[in-house]
CSV table of C-alpha atoms in Angstrom, one decimal:
chain,number,residue,atom,x,y,z
B,941,ASN,CA,-102.6,-93.1,75.5
B,942,MET,CA,-106.1,-94.4,76.4
B,943,VAL,CA,-104.9,-97.9,75.3
B,944,LYS,CA,-101.9,-97.5,77.7
B,945,LEU,CA,-104.2,-96.5,80.5
B,946,VAL,CA,-106.5,-99.5,79.9
B,947,LEU,CA,-103.4,-101.8,79.9
B,948,VAL,CA,-102.1,-100.3,83.1
B,949,PHE,CA,-105.6,-100.7,84.7
B,950,LEU,CA,-105.8,-104.4,83.6
B,951,ALA,CA,-102.2,-104.9,84.8
B,952,LEU,CA,-103.2,-103.6,88.3
B,953,ALA,CA,-106.3,-105.7,88.3
B,954,GLY,CA,-104.3,-108.8,87.3
B,955,ALA,CA,-101.6,-108.1,89.9
B,956,ALA,CA,-104.3,-108.1,92.6
B,957,LEU,CA,-105.5,-111.6,91.6
B,958,ALA,CA,-104.4,-114.5,93.8
B,959,ILE,CA,-101.7,-116.8,92.5
B,960,LYS,CA,-102.9,-120.3,91.6
B,961,TRP,CA,-100.7,-123.0,93.1
B,962,GLY,CA,-100.0,-126.4,91.6
B,963,SER,CA,-97.4,-128.8,90.3
B,964,ALA,CA,-95.9,-129.7,86.9
B,965,THR,CA,-95.0,-132.8,85.0
B,966,ALA,CA,-94.0,-133.9,81.4
B,967,SER,CA,-95.1,-136.8,79.3
B,968,PHE,CA,-91.8,-138.6,78.7
B,969,GLN,CA,-90.8,-138.2,82.4
B,970,ILE,CA,-93.9,-139.8,83.9
B,971,GLU,CA,-96.1,-141.7,81.4
B,972,GLY,CA,-94.2,-144.9,80.6
B,973,ALA,CA,-96.2,-147.2,78.3
B,974,TRP,CA,-93.5,-146.3,75.7
B,975,LEU,CA,-94.8,-148.7,73.0
B,976,GLU,CA,-98.3,-149.3,74.1
B,977,ASP,CA,-101.7,-148.5,72.5
B,978,GLY,CA,-100.2,-147.3,69.2
B,979,LYS,CA,-97.7,-144.8,70.5
B,980,GLY,CA,-94.9,-144.0,68.1
B,981,MET,CA,-91.3,-143.6,69.3
B,982,SER,CA,-89.8,-140.3,70.4
B,983,ILE,CA,-86.3,-139.0,70.1
B,984,TRP,CA,-86.0,-139.5,73.9
B,985,ASP,CA,-87.1,-143.2,73.5
B,986,ALA,CA,-84.2,-143.6,71.1
B,987,PHE,CA,-81.7,-141.5,73.1
B,988,SER,CA,-82.5,-143.3,76.4
B,989,HIS,CA,-82.0,-146.7,74.6
B,990,THR,CA,-78.6,-145.6,73.3
B,991,PRO,CA,-75.7,-147.0,75.5
B,992,GLY,CA,-73.7,-144.2,77.1
B,993,LYS,CA,-76.4,-141.5,76.8
B,994,ILE,CA,-78.1,-142.1,80.2
B,995,VAL,CA,-76.0,-142.2,83.4
B,996,ALA,CA,-74.7,-145.7,84.2
B,997,GLY,CA,-77.1,-148.1,85.9
B,998,GLN,CA,-80.2,-146.2,84.9
B,999,PRO,CA,-82.9,-147.8,82.7
B,1000,PRO,CA,-84.3,-146.3,79.5
B,1001,GLY,CA,-87.5,-144.3,79.8
B,1002,ASP,CA,-89.9,-147.2,79.1
B,1003,VAL,CA,-91.8,-147.3,82.4
B,1004,THR,CA,-90.8,-144.2,84.4
B,1005,ASP,CA,-93.8,-143.5,86.8
B,1006,ASP,CA,-96.3,-145.6,84.7
B,1007,PHE,CA,-98.6,-142.5,84.9
B,1008,TYR,CA,-100.3,-143.8,81.7
B,1009,HIS,CA,-101.9,-146.6,83.7
B,1010,ARG,CA,-102.0,-144.9,87.1
B,1011,TYR,CA,-103.3,-141.4,86.2
B,1012,LYS,CA,-106.6,-141.8,88.0
B,1013,GLU,CA,-105.0,-142.6,91.4
B,1014,ASP,CA,-102.4,-139.9,90.7
B,1015,VAL,CA,-105.1,-137.3,90.1
B,1016,GLN,CA,-106.6,-138.3,93.4
B,1017,LEU,CA,-103.2,-137.9,95.0
B,1018,VAL,CA,-102.8,-134.3,93.5
B,1019,LYS,CA,-106.3,-133.5,94.8
B,1020,SER,CA,-105.5,-134.8,98.3
B,1021,LEU,CA,-102.5,-132.6,98.3
B,1022,GLY,CA,-104.7,-129.5,97.7
B,1023,HIS,CA,-103.1,-128.5,94.4
B,1024,GLN,CA,-105.3,-126.1,92.4
B,1025,THR,CA,-103.6,-126.6,89.0
B,1026,PHE,CA,-101.8,-129.4,87.3
B,1027,ARG,CA,-99.4,-129.0,84.3
B,1028,PHE,CA,-98.8,-131.9,82.0
B,1029,SER,CA,-97.6,-132.3,78.4
B,1030,ILE,CA,-99.1,-134.2,75.5
B,1031,SER,CA,-96.8,-136.8,73.8
B,1032,TRP,CA,-96.7,-135.8,70.2
B,1033,PRO,CA,-95.7,-139.4,69.1
B,1034,ARG,CA,-98.5,-140.9,71.2
B,1035,LEU,CA,-101.1,-138.8,69.5
B,1036,MET,CA,-99.5,-138.8,66.0
B,1037,PRO,CA,-97.0,-141.7,65.7
B,1038,SER,CA,-95.4,-140.5,62.5
B,1039,GLY,CA,-95.5,-136.9,63.6
B,1040,ARG,CA,-97.9,-136.1,60.8
B,1041,LYS,CA,-101.7,-135.9,60.7
B,1042,ASP,CA,-102.0,-138.8,58.3
B,1043,PHE,CA,-102.7,-141.0,61.4
B,1044,ILE,CA,-104.2,-139.8,64.7
B,1045,ASN,CA,-104.1,-142.4,67.5
B,1046,GLN,CA,-107.6,-142.6,69.0
B,1047,LYS,CA,-106.3,-144.3,72.1
B,1048,ALA,CA,-104.1,-141.3,72.8
B,1049,VAL,CA,-107.1,-139.0,72.3
B,1050,ASP,CA,-109.1,-141.1,74.8
B,1051,PHE,CA,-106.3,-141.1,77.3
B,1052,TYR,CA,-105.7,-137.3,77.3
B,1053,ARG,CA,-109.4,-136.5,77.3
B,1054,SER,CA,-109.9,-138.9,80.2
B,1055,LEU,CA,-107.0,-137.3,82.1
B,1056,LEU,CA,-108.4,-133.8,81.4
B,1057,ASN,CA,-111.9,-134.8,82.6
B,1058,GLU,CA,-110.5,-136.5,85.7
B,1059,LEU,CA,-108.6,-133.3,86.6
B,1060,ILE,CA,-111.6,-131.0,86.0
B,1061,ASP,CA,-114.1,-133.3,87.8
B,1062,ASN,CA,-111.8,-133.1,90.8
B,1063,GLY,CA,-111.5,-129.3,90.8
B,1064,ILE,CA,-108.0,-129.2,89.4
B,1065,GLU,CA,-107.3,-126.7,86.5
B,1066,PRO,CA,-105.2,-128.3,83.7
B,1067,TRP,CA,-102.4,-126.4,82.0
B,1068,VAL,CA,-101.2,-128.3,78.9
B,1069,THR,CA,-97.8,-128.2,77.2
B,1070,LEU,CA,-97.8,-129.2,73.5
B,1071,TYR,CA,-94.0,-129.9,73.4
B,1072,HIS,CA,-91.9,-131.0,76.3
B,1073,TRP,CA,-89.0,-132.5,74.2
B,1074,ASP,CA,-90.4,-135.8,73.0
B,1075,LEU,CA,-90.3,-135.2,69.2
B,1076,PRO,CA,-91.6,-138.0,67.1
B,1077,LEU,CA,-88.6,-140.1,66.1
B,1078,ALA,CA,-90.0,-140.3,62.5
B,1079,LEU,CA,-89.7,-136.5,62.1
B,1080,GLU,CA,-86.0,-136.7,63.3
B,1081,THR,CA,-85.0,-139.5,61.0
B,1082,GLU,CA,-87.0,-138.5,58.0
B,1083,PHE,CA,-86.6,-134.7,58.1
B,1084,GLY,CA,-83.9,-133.8,60.6
B,1085,GLY,CA,-86.4,-132.7,63.2
B,1086,TRP,CA,-86.0,-129.1,64.4
B,1087,ARG,CA,-83.4,-128.5,61.8
B,1088,HIS,CA,-85.9,-128.8,58.9
B,1089,PRO,CA,-87.0,-125.5,57.5
B,1090,ASN,CA,-90.7,-126.6,57.5
B,1091,ILE,CA,-90.8,-128.2,60.9
B,1092,SER,CA,-93.0,-125.3,62.0
B,1093,LEU,CA,-95.7,-126.5,59.6
B,1094,PHE,CA,-95.7,-130.0,61.1
B,1095,PHE,CA,-95.9,-128.5,64.6
B,1096,ALA,CA,-98.8,-126.3,63.5
B,1097,ASP,CA,-100.6,-129.4,62.3
B,1098,TYR,CA,-100.0,-131.2,65.6
B,1099,ALA,CA,-101.1,-128.1,67.6
B,1100,GLU,CA,-104.3,-128.0,65.5
B,1101,VAL,CA,-105.1,-131.6,66.3
B,1102,CYS,CA,-104.6,-130.9,70.0
B,1103,PHE,CA,-106.8,-127.8,70.0
B,1104,GLU,CA,-109.5,-129.7,68.0
B,1105,LYS,CA,-109.4,-132.8,70.2
B,1106,PHE,CA,-108.8,-131.3,73.7
B,1107,GLY,CA,-109.4,-127.5,73.4
B,1108,ASP,CA,-112.9,-127.6,74.8
B,1109,LEU,CA,-111.4,-128.8,78.1
B,1110,VAL,CA,-108.2,-126.6,78.2
B,1111,LYS,CA,-108.1,-122.9,79.1
B,1112,HIS,CA,-104.2,-122.7,79.4
B,1113,TRP,CA,-101.9,-123.9,76.6
B,1114,ILE,CA,-98.1,-123.7,76.5
B,1115,THR,CA,-96.6,-124.3,73.1
B,1116,LEU,CA,-93.0,-125.1,73.9
B,1117,ASN,CA,-91.2,-126.0,77.1
B,1118,GLU,CA,-87.7,-124.5,77.4
B,1119,PRO,CA,-86.7,-124.0,73.7
B,1120,TRP,CA,-83.2,-123.1,75.0
B,1121,CYS,CA,-82.7,-126.7,76.1
B,1122,VAL,CA,-83.9,-128.1,72.8
B,1123,ALA,CA,-81.5,-125.8,70.9
B,1124,VAL,CA,-78.5,-125.7,73.1
B,1125,LEU,CA,-78.5,-129.1,74.9
B,1126,GLY,CA,-80.0,-131.0,72.0
B,1127,HIS,CA,-78.1,-129.3,69.1
B,1128,ASN,CA,-75.0,-127.6,70.6
B,1129,THR,CA,-73.7,-129.7,73.5
B,1130,GLY,CA,-75.4,-133.0,72.7
B,1131,GLU,CA,-76.4,-133.7,76.3
B,1132,HIS,CA,-80.0,-134.1,75.3
B,1133,ALA,CA,-81.8,-135.8,72.4
B,1134,PRO,CA,-81.1,-135.8,69.5
B,1135,GLY,CA,-77.6,-135.6,70.9
B,1136,ARG,CA,-76.0,-133.3,68.3
B,1137,GLY,CA,-73.0,-131.6,69.9
B,1138,SER,CA,-69.9,-129.6,69.1
B,1139,HIS,CA,-67.7,-130.6,72.1
B,1140,ASN,CA,-66.1,-133.6,70.5
B,1141,LEU,CA,-66.1,-132.6,66.8
B,1142,ALA,CA,-62.5,-132.5,65.6
B,1143,GLN,CA,-63.2,-130.9,62.3
B,1144,ALA,CA,-63.3,-127.1,62.4
B,1145,ASP,CA,-66.1,-126.9,59.7
B,1146,ASP,CA,-68.2,-129.3,61.8
B,1147,ARG,CA,-67.8,-127.1,64.8
B,1148,VAL,CA,-68.9,-124.0,62.8
B,1149,GLN,CA,-71.9,-126.1,61.6
B,1150,GLN,CA,-72.9,-126.8,65.2
B,1151,ALA,CA,-72.4,-123.2,66.2
B,1152,THR,CA,-74.8,-122.2,63.4
B,1153,GLU,CA,-77.3,-125.1,63.9
B,1154,VAL,CA,-78.1,-124.0,67.4
B,1155,TYR,CA,-79.6,-120.7,66.1
B,1156,THR,CA,-81.3,-122.4,63.1
B,1157,VAL,CA,-83.1,-124.7,65.6
B,1158,GLY,CA,-83.9,-121.7,67.8
B,1159,HIS,CA,-85.4,-119.9,64.9
B,1160,ASN,CA,-87.5,-122.9,63.9
B,1161,LEU,CA,-88.7,-123.3,67.4
B,1162,LEU,CA,-89.9,-119.7,67.5
B,1163,LEU,CA,-91.6,-120.1,64.2
B,1164,SER,CA,-93.3,-123.3,65.4
B,1165,HIS,CA,-94.5,-121.6,68.6
B,1166,ALA,CA,-95.8,-118.6,66.5
B,1167,ARG,CA,-97.6,-120.8,64.0
B,1168,ALA,CA,-99.3,-122.8,66.7
B,1169,VAL,CA,-100.5,-119.6,68.3
B,1170,GLN,CA,-101.7,-118.3,65.0
B,1171,VAL,CA,-103.8,-121.5,64.5
B,1172,TYR,CA,-105.2,-121.2,68.0
B,1173,ARG,CA,-106.1,-117.5,67.6
B,1174,THR,CA,-107.6,-117.7,64.2
B,1175,LYS,CA,-109.6,-121.0,64.6
B,1176,PHE,CA,-110.1,-121.8,68.2
B,1177,GLN,CA,-109.6,-119.1,70.8
B,1178,ALA,CA,-112.8,-117.2,70.4
B,1179,ALA,CA,-114.9,-120.4,70.8
B,1180,GLN,CA,-112.7,-122.1,73.4
B,1181,ASN,CA,-111.9,-119.0,75.4
B,1182,GLY,CA,-108.4,-120.1,76.5
B,1183,GLU,CA,-105.0,-118.5,76.6
B,1184,ILE,CA,-101.7,-119.6,75.0
B,1185,GLY,CA,-98.1,-118.9,75.8
B,1186,ILE,CA,-94.5,-120.2,75.8
B,1187,THR,CA,-92.2,-121.3,78.6
B,1188,ILE,CA,-88.5,-120.2,78.8
B,1189,ASN,CA,-86.0,-121.2,81.4
B,1190,PRO,CA,-83.7,-118.3,82.5
B,1191,ASP,CA,-81.3,-118.6,85.4
B,1192,PHE,CA,-80.3,-115.4,87.1
B,1193,PHE,CA,-76.7,-114.0,86.7
B,1194,TYR,CA,-75.0,-111.8,89.3
B,1195,PRO,CA,-71.8,-109.9,88.5
B,1196,LEU,CA,-68.8,-111.4,90.3
B,1197,ASP,CA,-67.7,-107.9,91.2
B,1198,PRO,CA,-70.8,-105.6,91.4
B,1199,HIS,CA,-68.5,-102.6,91.2
B,1200,ASP,CA,-66.8,-103.7,88.0
B,1201,PRO,CA,-68.8,-102.3,85.0
B,1202,ARG,CA,-67.3,-105.1,82.8
B,1203,ASP,CA,-68.8,-107.8,85.1
B,1204,LYS,CA,-72.1,-105.9,85.2
B,1205,ILE,CA,-72.2,-105.9,81.4
B,1206,ALA,CA,-71.4,-109.7,81.3
B,1207,ALA,CA,-74.3,-110.4,83.7
B,1208,GLU,CA,-76.7,-108.2,81.7
B,1209,ARG,CA,-75.5,-109.9,78.5
B,1210,ALA,CA,-76.0,-113.4,80.0
B,1211,LEU,CA,-79.6,-112.4,81.0
B,1212,THR,CA,-80.3,-111.1,77.5
B,1213,TYR,CA,-79.0,-114.4,76.0
B,1214,ALA,CA,-81.2,-116.4,78.4
B,1215,VAL,CA,-84.4,-114.4,78.0
B,1216,GLY,CA,-84.1,-112.1,75.0
B,1217,TRP,CA,-83.3,-114.9,72.5
B,1218,TRP,CA,-86.9,-116.0,72.9
B,1219,ALA,CA,-88.9,-113.0,74.3
B,1220,ASP,CA,-87.3,-110.2,72.3
B,1221,PRO,CA,-88.6,-111.5,68.9
B,1222,ILE,CA,-92.0,-112.0,70.5
B,1223,LEU,CA,-92.2,-108.6,72.2
B,1224,PHE,CA,-89.7,-106.4,70.3
B,1225,GLY,CA,-89.8,-108.0,66.9
B,1226,ASP,CA,-86.2,-109.2,66.6
B,1227,TYR,CA,-83.3,-111.0,68.3
B,1228,PRO,CA,-81.2,-109.0,70.8
B,1229,LEU,CA,-78.6,-106.8,69.1
B,1230,GLU,CA,-75.9,-108.4,71.3
B,1231,MET,CA,-76.7,-111.8,69.8
B,1232,ARG,CA,-76.9,-110.5,66.2
B,1233,GLU,CA,-73.5,-108.7,66.6
B,1234,THR,CA,-71.7,-111.7,68.0
B,1235,ALA,CA,-73.2,-114.5,65.9
B,1236,GLY,CA,-73.3,-112.5,62.7
B,1237,SER,CA,-74.3,-114.5,59.7
B,1238,ARG,CA,-74.9,-117.6,61.9
B,1239,MET,CA,-78.0,-115.8,63.4
B,1240,PRO,CA,-81.0,-116.2,61.1
B,1241,THR,CA,-83.0,-113.2,60.0
B,1242,PHE,CA,-86.8,-112.9,60.1
B,1243,THR,CA,-88.6,-112.2,56.9
B,1244,SER,CA,-91.2,-109.5,57.3
B,1245,GLU,CA,-93.9,-112.2,57.2
B,1246,GLN,CA,-92.1,-114.2,60.0
B,1247,ARG,CA,-91.6,-111.1,62.1
B,1248,ASP,CA,-95.4,-110.4,61.9
B,1249,LEU,CA,-96.1,-114.0,62.8
B,1250,VAL,CA,-93.8,-114.0,65.8
B,1251,ARG,CA,-94.6,-110.5,67.1
B,1252,ASN,CA,-97.0,-110.5,70.1
B,1253,SER,CA,-97.5,-114.3,69.7
B,1254,THR,CA,-98.1,-114.9,73.4
B,1255,ASP,CA,-100.9,-114.3,76.0
B,1256,PHE,CA,-98.6,-114.8,78.9
B,1257,LEU,CA,-94.9,-115.8,79.5
B,1258,GLY,CA,-94.1,-119.0,81.3
B,1259,ILE,CA,-90.9,-119.0,83.4
B,1260,ASN,CA,-89.0,-122.1,84.6
B,1261,HIS,CA,-86.4,-121.1,87.2
B,1262,TYR,CA,-84.1,-123.2,89.3
B,1263,MET,CA,-80.8,-121.5,90.0
B,1264,SER,CA,-78.4,-118.5,89.7
B,1265,HIS,CA,-74.7,-117.9,89.0
B,1266,LEU,CA,-72.0,-115.4,89.4
B,1267,ILE,CA,-70.4,-114.3,86.1
B,1268,THR,CA,-67.2,-112.5,85.3
B,1269,HIS,CA,-66.3,-110.7,82.0
B,1270,GLU,CA,-63.2,-112.9,81.5
B,1271,THR,CA,-63.9,-115.6,78.9
B,1272,ASP,CA,-63.5,-119.3,79.4
B,1273,PRO,CA,-61.4,-120.5,76.4
B,1274,THR,CA,-62.8,-124.1,76.7
B,1275,LEU,CA,-66.4,-123.0,75.9
B,1276,ALA,CA,-67.9,-125.0,73.0
B,1277,PRO,CA,-68.4,-123.0,69.8
B,1278,GLY,CA,-72.0,-121.7,69.5
B,1279,PHE,CA,-74.2,-120.4,72.3
B,1280,TYR,CA,-71.7,-120.5,75.2
B,1281,ALA,CA,-68.8,-119.0,73.3
B,1282,ASP,CA,-71.0,-116.3,71.8
B,1283,ARG,CA,-72.4,-115.4,75.2
B,1284,GLY,CA,-68.9,-115.2,76.7
B,1285,GLY,CA,-68.0,-114.6,80.3
B,1286,MET,CA,-67.1,-117.2,82.9
B,1287,LEU,CA,-69.6,-118.7,85.3
B,1288,LEU,CA,-68.7,-119.1,88.9
B,1289,GLU,CA,-70.6,-120.2,92.0
B,1290,ASP,CA,-70.4,-118.5,95.4
B,1291,PRO,CA,-69.0,-121.1,97.8
B,1292,ALA,CA,-71.5,-119.9,100.3
B,1293,TRP,CA,-74.4,-121.0,98.1
B,1294,PRO,CA,-75.7,-124.5,99.0
B,1295,LYS,CA,-76.0,-126.9,96.1
B,1296,THR,CA,-78.9,-129.2,95.0
B,1297,ASP,CA,-78.3,-132.8,94.1
B,1298,MET,CA,-78.0,-131.6,90.5
B,1299,GLY,CA,-75.1,-129.4,91.6
B,1300,TRP,CA,-77.2,-126.3,91.0
B,1301,SER,CA,-76.7,-123.3,93.3
B,1302,ILE,CA,-79.6,-122.4,95.7
B,1303,VAL,CA,-80.1,-118.7,95.5
B,1304,PRO,CA,-83.7,-117.8,96.5
B,1305,SER,CA,-83.3,-114.1,95.6
B,1306,GLY,CA,-82.7,-115.2,92.0
B,1307,ILE,CA,-86.3,-116.0,91.3
B,1308,GLN,CA,-87.4,-112.5,92.4
B,1309,ASP,CA,-84.6,-110.9,90.5
B,1310,ILE,CA,-85.3,-112.7,87.2
B,1311,LEU,CA,-89.0,-112.0,87.5
B,1312,GLU,CA,-88.4,-108.3,88.1
B,1313,TRP,CA,-85.7,-108.1,85.4
B,1314,ILE,CA,-88.2,-109.5,82.9
B,1315,ALA,CA,-91.0,-107.2,84.0
B,1316,ALA,CA,-88.7,-104.2,83.7
B,1317,ARG,CA,-87.3,-105.2,80.3
B,1318,TYR,CA,-90.7,-105.6,78.6
B,1319,GLY,CA,-92.7,-103.2,80.8
B,1320,ALA,CA,-92.8,-100.4,78.2
B,1321,VAL,CA,-94.3,-102.6,75.5
B,1322,TRP,CA,-96.4,-104.8,77.8
B,1323,PRO,CA,-97.0,-103.3,81.2
B,1324,GLY,CA,-98.2,-105.9,83.7
B,1325,MET,CA,-97.4,-108.8,81.3
B,1326,PRO,CA,-99.0,-112.0,82.9
B,1327,ILE,CA,-96.3,-114.4,84.1
B,1328,ALA,CA,-96.7,-118.0,85.1
B,1329,ILE,CA,-93.9,-119.7,87.0
B,1330,THR,CA,-94.3,-123.0,85.1
B,1331,GLU,CA,-91.5,-124.8,87.0
B,1332,ASN,CA,-89.4,-124.4,90.2
B,1333,GLY,CA,-88.1,-127.1,92.5
B,1334,VAL,CA,-85.2,-129.0,93.8
B,1335,ALA,CA,-83.4,-132.4,93.5
B,1336,VAL,CA,-82.6,-133.8,96.9
B,1337,ASN,CA,-80.3,-136.7,97.5
B,1338,GLU,CA,-82.6,-139.0,99.4
B,1339,THR,CA,-82.1,-142.4,100.9
B,1340,ALA,CA,-84.7,-145.0,99.9
B,1341,ASP,CA,-85.8,-145.7,103.5
B,1342,GLU,CA,-88.3,-144.0,105.8
B,1343,ALA,CA,-85.7,-141.3,106.8
B,1344,GLY,CA,-85.4,-140.3,103.2
B,1345,LEU,CA,-89.1,-139.2,103.2
B,1346,ASP,CA,-88.2,-136.4,105.7
B,1347,ASP,CA,-87.0,-134.0,103.0
B,1348,GLN,CA,-86.2,-130.9,105.0
B,1349,ALA,CA,-83.8,-129.7,102.4
B,1350,ARG,CA,-86.7,-129.4,99.9
B,1351,ILE,CA,-88.8,-127.6,102.4
B,1352,ALA,CA,-86.0,-125.1,103.1
B,1353,TYR,CA,-85.6,-124.5,99.3
B,1354,LEU,CA,-89.3,-123.9,98.9
B,1355,GLU,CA,-89.5,-121.6,101.9
B,1356,GLY,CA,-86.8,-119.5,100.4
B,1357,TYR,CA,-87.9,-119.4,96.8
B,1358,LEU,CA,-91.7,-119.0,97.5
B,1359,SER,CA,-91.0,-116.0,99.8
B,1360,HIS,CA,-89.3,-114.3,96.9
B,1361,VAL,CA,-92.1,-115.2,94.5
B,1362,LEU,CA,-94.5,-113.4,96.9
B,1363,ALA,CA,-92.1,-110.5,97.2
B,1364,ALA,CA,-92.0,-110.1,93.4
B,1365,LYS,CA,-95.8,-110.2,93.3
B,1366,ALA,CA,-95.9,-107.5,96.0
B,1367,ASN,CA,-93.5,-105.4,93.8
B,1368,GLY,CA,-96.0,-105.5,91.0
B,1369,VAL,CA,-94.9,-108.5,88.9
B,1370,ASN,CA,-98.2,-110.0,87.5
B,1371,ILE,CA,-97.6,-113.6,88.6
B,1372,GLN,CA,-100.7,-115.7,87.8
B,1373,ALA,CA,-99.7,-119.2,88.7
B,1374,TYR,CA,-96.9,-121.2,90.3
B,1375,PHE,CA,-96.1,-124.8,89.4
B,1376,LEU,CA,-93.8,-126.8,91.6
B,1377,TRP,CA,-91.5,-129.3,89.8
B,1378,SER,CA,-92.6,-131.9,90.5
B,1379,VAL,CA,-95.4,-133.8,92.3
B,1380,LEU,CA,-93.7,-137.2,91.6
B,1381,ASP,CA,-90.1,-138.3,91.5
B,1382,ASN,CA,-89.6,-138.9,87.7
B,1383,TYR,CA,-87.3,-139.6,84.8
B,1384,GLU,CA,-84.8,-136.7,84.9
B,1385,TRP,CA,-83.7,-137.0,81.3
B,1386,ALA,CA,-80.1,-138.2,80.9
B,1387,PHE,CA,-80.0,-138.8,84.7
B,1388,GLY,CA,-82.8,-141.4,84.5
B,1389,MET,CA,-84.6,-142.0,87.8
B,1390,SER,CA,-81.5,-141.1,89.8
B,1391,LYS,CA,-82.4,-137.5,90.6
B,1392,LYS,CA,-85.4,-136.9,93.0
B,1393,PHE,CA,-87.5,-133.8,92.3
B,1394,GLY,CA,-90.8,-135.1,93.7
B,1395,LEU,CA,-93.0,-134.1,96.6
B,1396,VAL,CA,-93.9,-137.7,96.5
B,1397,ARG,CA,-91.5,-140.7,96.3
B,1398,VAL,CA,-92.1,-143.2,93.5
B,1399,GLU,CA,-90.7,-146.4,95.1
B,1400,ASP,CA,-88.2,-148.3,93.1
B,1401,GLY,CA,-89.7,-151.5,91.6
B,1402,THR,CA,-93.2,-151.2,93.1
B,1403,LEU,CA,-93.8,-147.6,91.9
B,1404,ARG,CA,-95.8,-147.1,95.1
B,1405,ARG,CA,-96.4,-143.4,95.8
B,1406,LEU,CA,-95.2,-142.2,99.2
B,1407,PRO,CA,-95.7,-138.5,100.1
B,1408,LYS,CA,-92.7,-136.8,101.6
B,1409,ALA,CA,-92.7,-134.2,104.4
B,1410,SER,CA,-92.5,-131.5,101.7
B,1411,ALA,CA,-95.8,-132.7,100.2
B,1412,ARG,CA,-97.5,-131.9,103.5
B,1413,TRP,CA,-95.6,-128.6,103.8
B,1414,TYR,CA,-96.7,-127.4,100.4
B,1415,THR,CA,-100.4,-128.4,101.1
B,1416,GLU,CA,-100.3,-126.2,104.2
B,1417,TRP,CA,-98.6,-123.4,102.3
B,1418,ILE,CA,-101.3,-123.4,99.6
B,1419,LYS,CA,-104.0,-123.2,102.4
B,1420,LYS,CA,-102.4,-120.1,103.9
B,1421,GLN,CA,-102.3,-118.1,100.6
B,1422,PRO,CA,-105.0,-115.7,99.5
B,1423,GLN,CA,-107.6,-117.6,97.4
C-alpha cells in the first residue's frame, strides 16, 4: 500500500507539471536525400517508386522537404515559432544500410548528432523515434521484415547503436510509431509499405494467411519494442538518465445509439482493439480477451519469457490521435479478413461532423475521451501513467497562393482539440507533452505531397518555407500556457 501511495503522490506531482508544447516529424516524410551519403533504401523508398502505390501525379519520396540539407534553417524556424520540443525519427537504413550492425554509416551518425546539438543549443528538447515505418529494404527482401521471428533481435541491435551514438543527447525515446499502421495497413490492407493485403486475394487460404500475418507482425512489433527497452534499461538508462516509451494511434469510438447496449459493447470493443492490442500486453501481461476469443489460433501466445520481457516495458505512453467515429453493432460483410473483420461492427460518421482533407471526422471531444478512457483502463495498475500526445493535427485543402496561407480551418481544429487536451489534464490525466503534426507540410505516405498538415507551407519546386496563420496562432497559444 505504501508503494501505491507513493505512486499516487508522484502521479499528482506529475499532473501538476506544465505540458511541454512542440511539433512532430518523421524521417521519410521530411528528410529527402534518399540515396545520399551512404543511406540504404527503405521499404517506403521502394513502395513510393512502385507505380500505382502513390496517388496519381505525386512524386516518390526522394526529396520531400529536403530536411537533410536544410535542417539548420528548419531548427531556426522551429525556434522562431516558440516550440519547446521537437520530435523526429531516425532513419534505420540511413544509419545501418543493410539493417544490420555489420556496417554503421558514420555520415548518418554525424547528421543526427548535428541535428540533436542544433536543437539543444537552441533550447529545444528533442524527442526521438526509433522506428517511423522506414524499415531497411534489405531486411524486407532478405528476411521478410516484420514477419521474421527474429526481427526483434535486429531491432534491438539497431536500438543499441542509437542509444550508443546519440543517447548522451536524448532524454526521451519512442521505440515504435503506430505499430497498428505497420501491422494493419502494411500487412492486412496493403495501403502502406510493404503493401501486403488481403483485399484482392482470391484464394481463401491466402486470405487466412493475411488474417494471421497481421497478428504475427503485431506480436513481433511488441517484442521488438520490449527488447529495445530492455537494452536501454540494462545498458544505458542509468547513465543517460532518459525515458523510453511507445506511441499508439487510437481513434475514439462513440456508440451510434448510446441507449443500445449492443452499440455500447461495439464501441468498447473497438477501443479495446485500438488500444489494448498494444497496451494490454505491456500493462496487463496479455492481449485483450476479446481479441483472443475472436482470432483464436491466429493470435500468437506469449511464452513466459516474452511476457516478462513485454510487461511494464514503457516509461510513458505516446498517443497519436486525429479523429473519432460512430460505431454500430451490425457487421459490415465487406470487411477484409483479419483485424477489421475480427473487430466487427460498422463505422459511421455523423453528418454534422466536419471533415478534414483526409476525409477524417473532426470531433474535438474525442481527444479528451480517448485520454480519459486510457487513464481509466490502466489506472488500477498504473495510477497517473505519464502520457505524451505525440501527434495531433489536421490536413487542410489549401490553395498554393497567398490566400492559402490563411488556414483558419487548422486554427479552428486546434482550438477545439487543444481545449479538450487541457480539460483532460484538468480531470487528472497526466499529460506531459503535446506534439502538433506537423511543423512542415510533408510527404503524407501514399498521398505524397498532396495532403497539407503543416503549420508552415513548403512551396512546390522551391521548397521555400512560408509560415501559415496557424503557425502564429500556435506560437501565441504556447506563450499563454503555464510554463
